[in-house]
Coordinates of C-alpha atoms and ligand atoms in Angstrom, one line a residue:
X238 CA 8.6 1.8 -53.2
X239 CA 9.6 3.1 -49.7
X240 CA 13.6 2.4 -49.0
X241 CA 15.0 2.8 -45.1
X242 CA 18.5 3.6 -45.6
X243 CA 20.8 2.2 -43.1
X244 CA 18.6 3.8 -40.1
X245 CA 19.5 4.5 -36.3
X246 CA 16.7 5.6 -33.9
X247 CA 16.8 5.8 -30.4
X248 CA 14.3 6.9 -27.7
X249 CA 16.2 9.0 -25.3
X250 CA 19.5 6.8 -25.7
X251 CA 17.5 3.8 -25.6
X252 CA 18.6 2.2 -28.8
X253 CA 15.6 1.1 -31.1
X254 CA 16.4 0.9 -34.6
X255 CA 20.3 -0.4 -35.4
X256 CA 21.6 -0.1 -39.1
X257 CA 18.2 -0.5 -40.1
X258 CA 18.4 -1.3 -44.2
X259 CA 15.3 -2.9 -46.1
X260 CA 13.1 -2.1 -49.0
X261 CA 9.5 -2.3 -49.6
X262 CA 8.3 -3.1 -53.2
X263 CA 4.6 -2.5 -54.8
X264 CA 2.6 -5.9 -54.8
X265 CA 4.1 -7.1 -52.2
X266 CA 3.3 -8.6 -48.5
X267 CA 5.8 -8.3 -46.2
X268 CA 6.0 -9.8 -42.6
X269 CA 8.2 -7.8 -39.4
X270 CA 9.0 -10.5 -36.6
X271 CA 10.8 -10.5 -33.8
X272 CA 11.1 -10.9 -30.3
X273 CA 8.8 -8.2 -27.9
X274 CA 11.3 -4.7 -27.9
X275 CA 12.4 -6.2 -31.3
X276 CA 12.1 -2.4 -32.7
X277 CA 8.6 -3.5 -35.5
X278 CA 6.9 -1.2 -34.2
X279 CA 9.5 1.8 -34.3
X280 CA 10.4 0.7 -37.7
X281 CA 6.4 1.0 -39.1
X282 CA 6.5 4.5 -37.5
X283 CA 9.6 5.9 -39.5
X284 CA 7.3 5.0 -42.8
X285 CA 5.1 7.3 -42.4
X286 CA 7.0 9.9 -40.4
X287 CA 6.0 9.6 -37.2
X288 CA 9.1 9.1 -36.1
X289 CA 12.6 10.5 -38.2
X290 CA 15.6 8.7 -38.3
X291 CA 18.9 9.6 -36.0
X292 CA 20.8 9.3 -39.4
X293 CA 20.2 7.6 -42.1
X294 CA 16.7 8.1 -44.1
X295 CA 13.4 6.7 -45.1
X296 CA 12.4 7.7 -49.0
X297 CA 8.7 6.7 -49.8
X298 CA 8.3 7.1 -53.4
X299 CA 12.0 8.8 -53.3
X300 CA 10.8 11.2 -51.0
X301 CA 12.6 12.1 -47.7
X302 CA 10.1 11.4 -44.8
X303 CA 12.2 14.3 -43.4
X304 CA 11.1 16.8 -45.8
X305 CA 6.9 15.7 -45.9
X306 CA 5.0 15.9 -43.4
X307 CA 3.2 13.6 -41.5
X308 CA -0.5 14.7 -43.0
X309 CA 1.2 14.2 -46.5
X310 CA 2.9 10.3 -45.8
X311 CA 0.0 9.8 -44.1
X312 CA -2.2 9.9 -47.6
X313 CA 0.2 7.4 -48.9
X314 CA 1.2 5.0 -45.8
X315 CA -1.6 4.3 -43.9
X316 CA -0.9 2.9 -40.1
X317 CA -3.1 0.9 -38.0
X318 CA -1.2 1.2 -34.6
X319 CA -0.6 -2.0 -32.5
X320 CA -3.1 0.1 -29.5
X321 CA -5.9 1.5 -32.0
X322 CA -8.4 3.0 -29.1
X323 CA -5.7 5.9 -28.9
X324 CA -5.9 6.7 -32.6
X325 CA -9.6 7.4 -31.8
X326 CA -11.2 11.0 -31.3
X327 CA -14.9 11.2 -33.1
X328 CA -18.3 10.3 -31.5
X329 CA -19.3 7.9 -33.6
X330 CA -18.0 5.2 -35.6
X331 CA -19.2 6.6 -39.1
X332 CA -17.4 10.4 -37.8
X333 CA -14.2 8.6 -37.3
X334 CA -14.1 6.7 -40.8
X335 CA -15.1 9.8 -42.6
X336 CA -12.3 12.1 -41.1
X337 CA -9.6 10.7 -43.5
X338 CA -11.7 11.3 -46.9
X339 CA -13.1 14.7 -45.2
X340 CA -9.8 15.7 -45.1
X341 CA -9.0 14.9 -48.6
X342 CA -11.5 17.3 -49.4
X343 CA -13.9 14.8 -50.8
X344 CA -17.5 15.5 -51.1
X345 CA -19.5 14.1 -48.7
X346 CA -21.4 11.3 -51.0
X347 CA -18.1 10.2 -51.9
X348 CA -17.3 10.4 -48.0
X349 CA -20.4 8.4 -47.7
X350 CA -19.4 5.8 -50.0
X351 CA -15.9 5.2 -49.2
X352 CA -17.0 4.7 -45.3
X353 CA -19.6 2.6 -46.2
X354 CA -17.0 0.6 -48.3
X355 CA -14.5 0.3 -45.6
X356 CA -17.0 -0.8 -42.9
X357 CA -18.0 -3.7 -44.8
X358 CA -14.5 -4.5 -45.7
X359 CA -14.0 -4.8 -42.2
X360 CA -17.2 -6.8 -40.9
X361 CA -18.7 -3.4 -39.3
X362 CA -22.0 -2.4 -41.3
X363 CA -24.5 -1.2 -38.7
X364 CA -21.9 0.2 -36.4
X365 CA -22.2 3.6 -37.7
X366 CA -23.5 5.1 -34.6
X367 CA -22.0 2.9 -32.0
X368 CA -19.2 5.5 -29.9
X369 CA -16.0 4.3 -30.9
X370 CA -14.6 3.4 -27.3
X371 CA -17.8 1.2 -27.1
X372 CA -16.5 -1.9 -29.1
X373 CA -15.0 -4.5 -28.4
X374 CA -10.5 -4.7 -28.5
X375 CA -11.2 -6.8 -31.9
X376 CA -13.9 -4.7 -32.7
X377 CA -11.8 -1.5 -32.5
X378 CA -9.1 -3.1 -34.4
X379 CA -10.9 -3.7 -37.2
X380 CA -12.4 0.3 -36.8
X381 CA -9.0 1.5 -37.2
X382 CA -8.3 -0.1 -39.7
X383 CA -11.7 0.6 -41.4
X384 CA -10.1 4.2 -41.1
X385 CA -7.0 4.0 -42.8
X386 CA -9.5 2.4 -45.6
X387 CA -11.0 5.4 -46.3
X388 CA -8.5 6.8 -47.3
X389 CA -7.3 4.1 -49.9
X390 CA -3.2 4.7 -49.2
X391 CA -1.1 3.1 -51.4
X392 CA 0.9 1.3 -48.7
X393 CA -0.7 -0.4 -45.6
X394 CA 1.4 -0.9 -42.4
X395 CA -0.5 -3.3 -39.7
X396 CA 1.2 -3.2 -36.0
X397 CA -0.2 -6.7 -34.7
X398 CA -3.6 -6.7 -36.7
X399 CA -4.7 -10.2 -35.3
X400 CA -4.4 -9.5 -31.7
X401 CA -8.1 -10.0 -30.5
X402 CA -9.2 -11.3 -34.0
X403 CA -11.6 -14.5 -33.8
X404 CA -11.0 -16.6 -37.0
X405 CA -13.1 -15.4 -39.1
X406 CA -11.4 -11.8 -39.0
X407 CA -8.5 -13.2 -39.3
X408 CA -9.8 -14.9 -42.6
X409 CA -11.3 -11.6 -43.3
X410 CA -7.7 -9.9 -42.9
X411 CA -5.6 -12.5 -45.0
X412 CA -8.2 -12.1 -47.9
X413 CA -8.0 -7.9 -47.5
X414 CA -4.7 -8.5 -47.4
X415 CA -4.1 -10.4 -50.5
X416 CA -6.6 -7.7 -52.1
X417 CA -4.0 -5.1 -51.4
X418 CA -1.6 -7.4 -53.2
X419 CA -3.9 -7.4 -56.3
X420 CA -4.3 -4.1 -56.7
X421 CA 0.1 -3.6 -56.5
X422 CA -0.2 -2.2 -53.3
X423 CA 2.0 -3.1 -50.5
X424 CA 1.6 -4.5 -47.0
X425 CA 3.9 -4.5 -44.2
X426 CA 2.8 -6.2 -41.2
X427 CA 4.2 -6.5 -37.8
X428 CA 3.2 -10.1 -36.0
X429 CA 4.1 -12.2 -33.2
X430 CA 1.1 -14.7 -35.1
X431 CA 3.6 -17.1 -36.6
X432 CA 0.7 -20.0 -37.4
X433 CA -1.3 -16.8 -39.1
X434 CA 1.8 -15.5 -40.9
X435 CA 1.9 -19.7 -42.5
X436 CA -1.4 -19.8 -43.3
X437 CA -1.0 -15.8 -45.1
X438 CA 1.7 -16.4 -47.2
X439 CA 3.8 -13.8 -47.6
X440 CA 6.2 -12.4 -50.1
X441 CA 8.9 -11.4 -47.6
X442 CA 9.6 -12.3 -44.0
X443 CA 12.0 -9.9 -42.3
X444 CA 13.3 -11.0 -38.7
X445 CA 14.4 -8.3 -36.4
X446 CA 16.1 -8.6 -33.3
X447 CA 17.3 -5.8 -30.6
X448 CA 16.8 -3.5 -33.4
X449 CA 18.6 -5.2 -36.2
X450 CA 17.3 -7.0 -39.2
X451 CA 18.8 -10.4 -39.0
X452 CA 17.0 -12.3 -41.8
X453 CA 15.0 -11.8 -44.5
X454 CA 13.7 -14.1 -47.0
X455 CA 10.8 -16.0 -48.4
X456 CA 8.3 -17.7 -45.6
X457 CA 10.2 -21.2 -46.6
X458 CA 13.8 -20.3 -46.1
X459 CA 13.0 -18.5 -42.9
X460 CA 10.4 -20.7 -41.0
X461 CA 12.5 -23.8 -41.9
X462 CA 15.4 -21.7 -39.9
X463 CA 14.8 -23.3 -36.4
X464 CA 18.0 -22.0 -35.1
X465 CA 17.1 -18.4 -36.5
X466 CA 13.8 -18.2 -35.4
X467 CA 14.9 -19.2 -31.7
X468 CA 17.3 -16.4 -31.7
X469 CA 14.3 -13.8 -32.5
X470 CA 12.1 -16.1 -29.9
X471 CA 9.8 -17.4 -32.3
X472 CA 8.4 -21.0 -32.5
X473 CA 8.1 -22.7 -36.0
X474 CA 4.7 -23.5 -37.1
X475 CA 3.1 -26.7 -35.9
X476 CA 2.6 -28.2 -39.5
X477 CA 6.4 -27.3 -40.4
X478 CA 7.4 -29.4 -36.5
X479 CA 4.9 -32.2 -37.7
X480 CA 6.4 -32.5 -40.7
X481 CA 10.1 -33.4 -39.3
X482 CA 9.0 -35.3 -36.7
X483 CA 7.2 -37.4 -39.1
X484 CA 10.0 -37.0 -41.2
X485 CA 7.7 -36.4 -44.4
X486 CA 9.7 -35.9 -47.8
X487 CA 7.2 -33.1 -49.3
X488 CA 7.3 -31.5 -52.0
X489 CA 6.3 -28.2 -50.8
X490 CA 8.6 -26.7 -47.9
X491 CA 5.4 -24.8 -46.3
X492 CA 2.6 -27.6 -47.3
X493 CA -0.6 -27.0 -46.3
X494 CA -2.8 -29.3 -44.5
X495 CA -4.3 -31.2 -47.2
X496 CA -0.7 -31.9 -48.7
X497 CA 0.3 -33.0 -45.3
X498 CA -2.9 -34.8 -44.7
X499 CA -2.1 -37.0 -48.1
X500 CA 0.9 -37.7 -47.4
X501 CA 0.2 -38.9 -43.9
X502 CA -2.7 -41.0 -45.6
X503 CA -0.4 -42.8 -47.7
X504 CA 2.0 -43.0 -45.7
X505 CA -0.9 -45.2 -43.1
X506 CA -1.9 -46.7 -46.4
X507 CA 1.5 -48.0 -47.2
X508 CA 2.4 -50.0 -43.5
X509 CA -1.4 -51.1 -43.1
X510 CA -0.5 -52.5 -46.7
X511 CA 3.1 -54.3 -45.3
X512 CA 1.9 -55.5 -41.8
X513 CA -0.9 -57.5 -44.1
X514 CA 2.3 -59.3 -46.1
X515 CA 0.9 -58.3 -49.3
Ligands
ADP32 N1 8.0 5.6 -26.5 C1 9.1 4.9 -26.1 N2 9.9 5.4 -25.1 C2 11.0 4.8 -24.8 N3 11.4 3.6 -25.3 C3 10.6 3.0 -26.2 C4 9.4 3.7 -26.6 N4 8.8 2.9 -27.5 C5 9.5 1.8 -27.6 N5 10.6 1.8 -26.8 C6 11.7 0.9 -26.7 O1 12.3 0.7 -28.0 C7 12.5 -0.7 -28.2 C8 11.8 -1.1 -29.5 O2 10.4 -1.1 -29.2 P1 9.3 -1.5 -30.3 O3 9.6 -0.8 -31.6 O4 7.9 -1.1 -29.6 O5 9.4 -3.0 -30.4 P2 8.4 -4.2 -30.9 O6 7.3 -3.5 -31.6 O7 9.2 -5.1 -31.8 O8 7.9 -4.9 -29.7 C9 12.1 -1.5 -27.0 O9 13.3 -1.7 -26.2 C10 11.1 -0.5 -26.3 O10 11.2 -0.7 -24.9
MG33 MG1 5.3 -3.5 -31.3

């Protein structure tokens, strides 16, 4: 479990991170949102020690990010940044997915293996060789993350994963995703994609705005929040608008499309039914 005690950061007096208080649990997807300059991204940075709290304190596994450093967290939290191309220094894409397990001390057919493994995870088999500054943005997104694979952490943090995803990798991500989830792992995932955070499903939805967390709770006590979400700058998803205007009485509070589609179908059903006199 990582906990973030009641943490301040600040870049240069530029306040970032206010009273900052949440916990992460094993088995568990959670969702940062928030406004741009929100403070996601500082906050994913603290978990694995990039950045240290002004006061207050991070513990991952009850250990103080202050007193491990960044190499160790790292083997724990993996972090795909929200501008991957700068985590990138090998020649080749197979080079900069084995660095991780190299540095584990792994042999190399284990190296072998686990980069293998993580290419296809990610939709990149037959990319060894290609340089990594040669692929597309999606392309490199799903490299980086391919390289925080390797190295099987026991948390995964995801800085705006679906920016310049098609959607079939954002298919691909959801179902990697849930995998984590499967295996008690945790996710934490920083996303403006509110139509992709509906359609994911997760466990906890944490709104932040200038710095503060203002909400959290479970994707249908938030995204039903239209006043909240406004305040963080987010738009509810289109089913959840459709749904009011149409004023639907669902049984689900996040339906999917084929609820909504049967209940619009009977609905149809019902008037074509009454305008007949029957
Ligand atoms: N390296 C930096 N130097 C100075 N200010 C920064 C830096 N990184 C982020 N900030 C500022 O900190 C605040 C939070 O930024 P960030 O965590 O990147 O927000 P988000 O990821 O929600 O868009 C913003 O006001 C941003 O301008
Ligand atoms: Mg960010």
């Amino acid at each position: 479990m990582i906990e973030v005690e009641s943490v301040y950061y600040d870049y240069n007096g530029h306040s970032a991170l206010v009273d900052v208080s949440v916990s992460f649990k094993n088995g568990n997807i959670y969702v940062l949102m928030g406004e741009n300059g929100a403070g996601k991204s500082t906050l994913l940075k603290h978990l694995n020690g990039i950045l240290k709290p002004k006061s207050g304190r991070v513990l991952v596994d009850g250990v103080d990010t202050r007193e491990a450093t960044v190499a160790e967290l790292c083997r724990k939290i993996g972090l795909v940044f929200q501008n991957p191309e700068l985590q990138f220094f090998c020649e080749t894409v197979f080079k900069e997915v084995a660095f991780g397990p190299e540095n584990l001390g792994l042999d190399s057919v284990m190296v072998k293996s686990r980069v293998e493994n993580a290419l296809r995870v990610v939709g990149l088999t037959g990319f060894e060789e290609r340089v990594p500054w040669s692929l597309s943005g999606g392309e490199m997104r799903r490299l980086a993350l391919a390289s925080i694979l390797s190295m099987e952490p026991k948390y995964l943090a995801l800085d705006e994963p679906t920016v310049g995803q098609d959607r079939f990798s954002k298919e691909n991500l959801k179902a990697l995703i849930w995998r984590f989830k499967g295996m008690g792992k945790s996710v934490i995932i920083a996303t403006h994609d509110i139509e992709w955070v509906y359609d994911l499903k997760p466990d906890v939805i944490i709104l932040m705005s200038h710095g503060r967390i203002v909400a959290q709770g479970p994707p249908w006590e938030i995204l039903n929040d239209t006043e909240l979400l406004k305040k963080c700058n987010l738009v509810r998803p289109i089913l959840l608008t459709l749904c009011d205007s149409l004023k639907l009485p669902l049984k689900s509070s996040t339906p999917s499309v084929t609820e909504l589609a049967r209940e619009i179908r009977k609905r149809i059903g019902e008037k074509f039914v009454l305008s007949r006199g029957f």
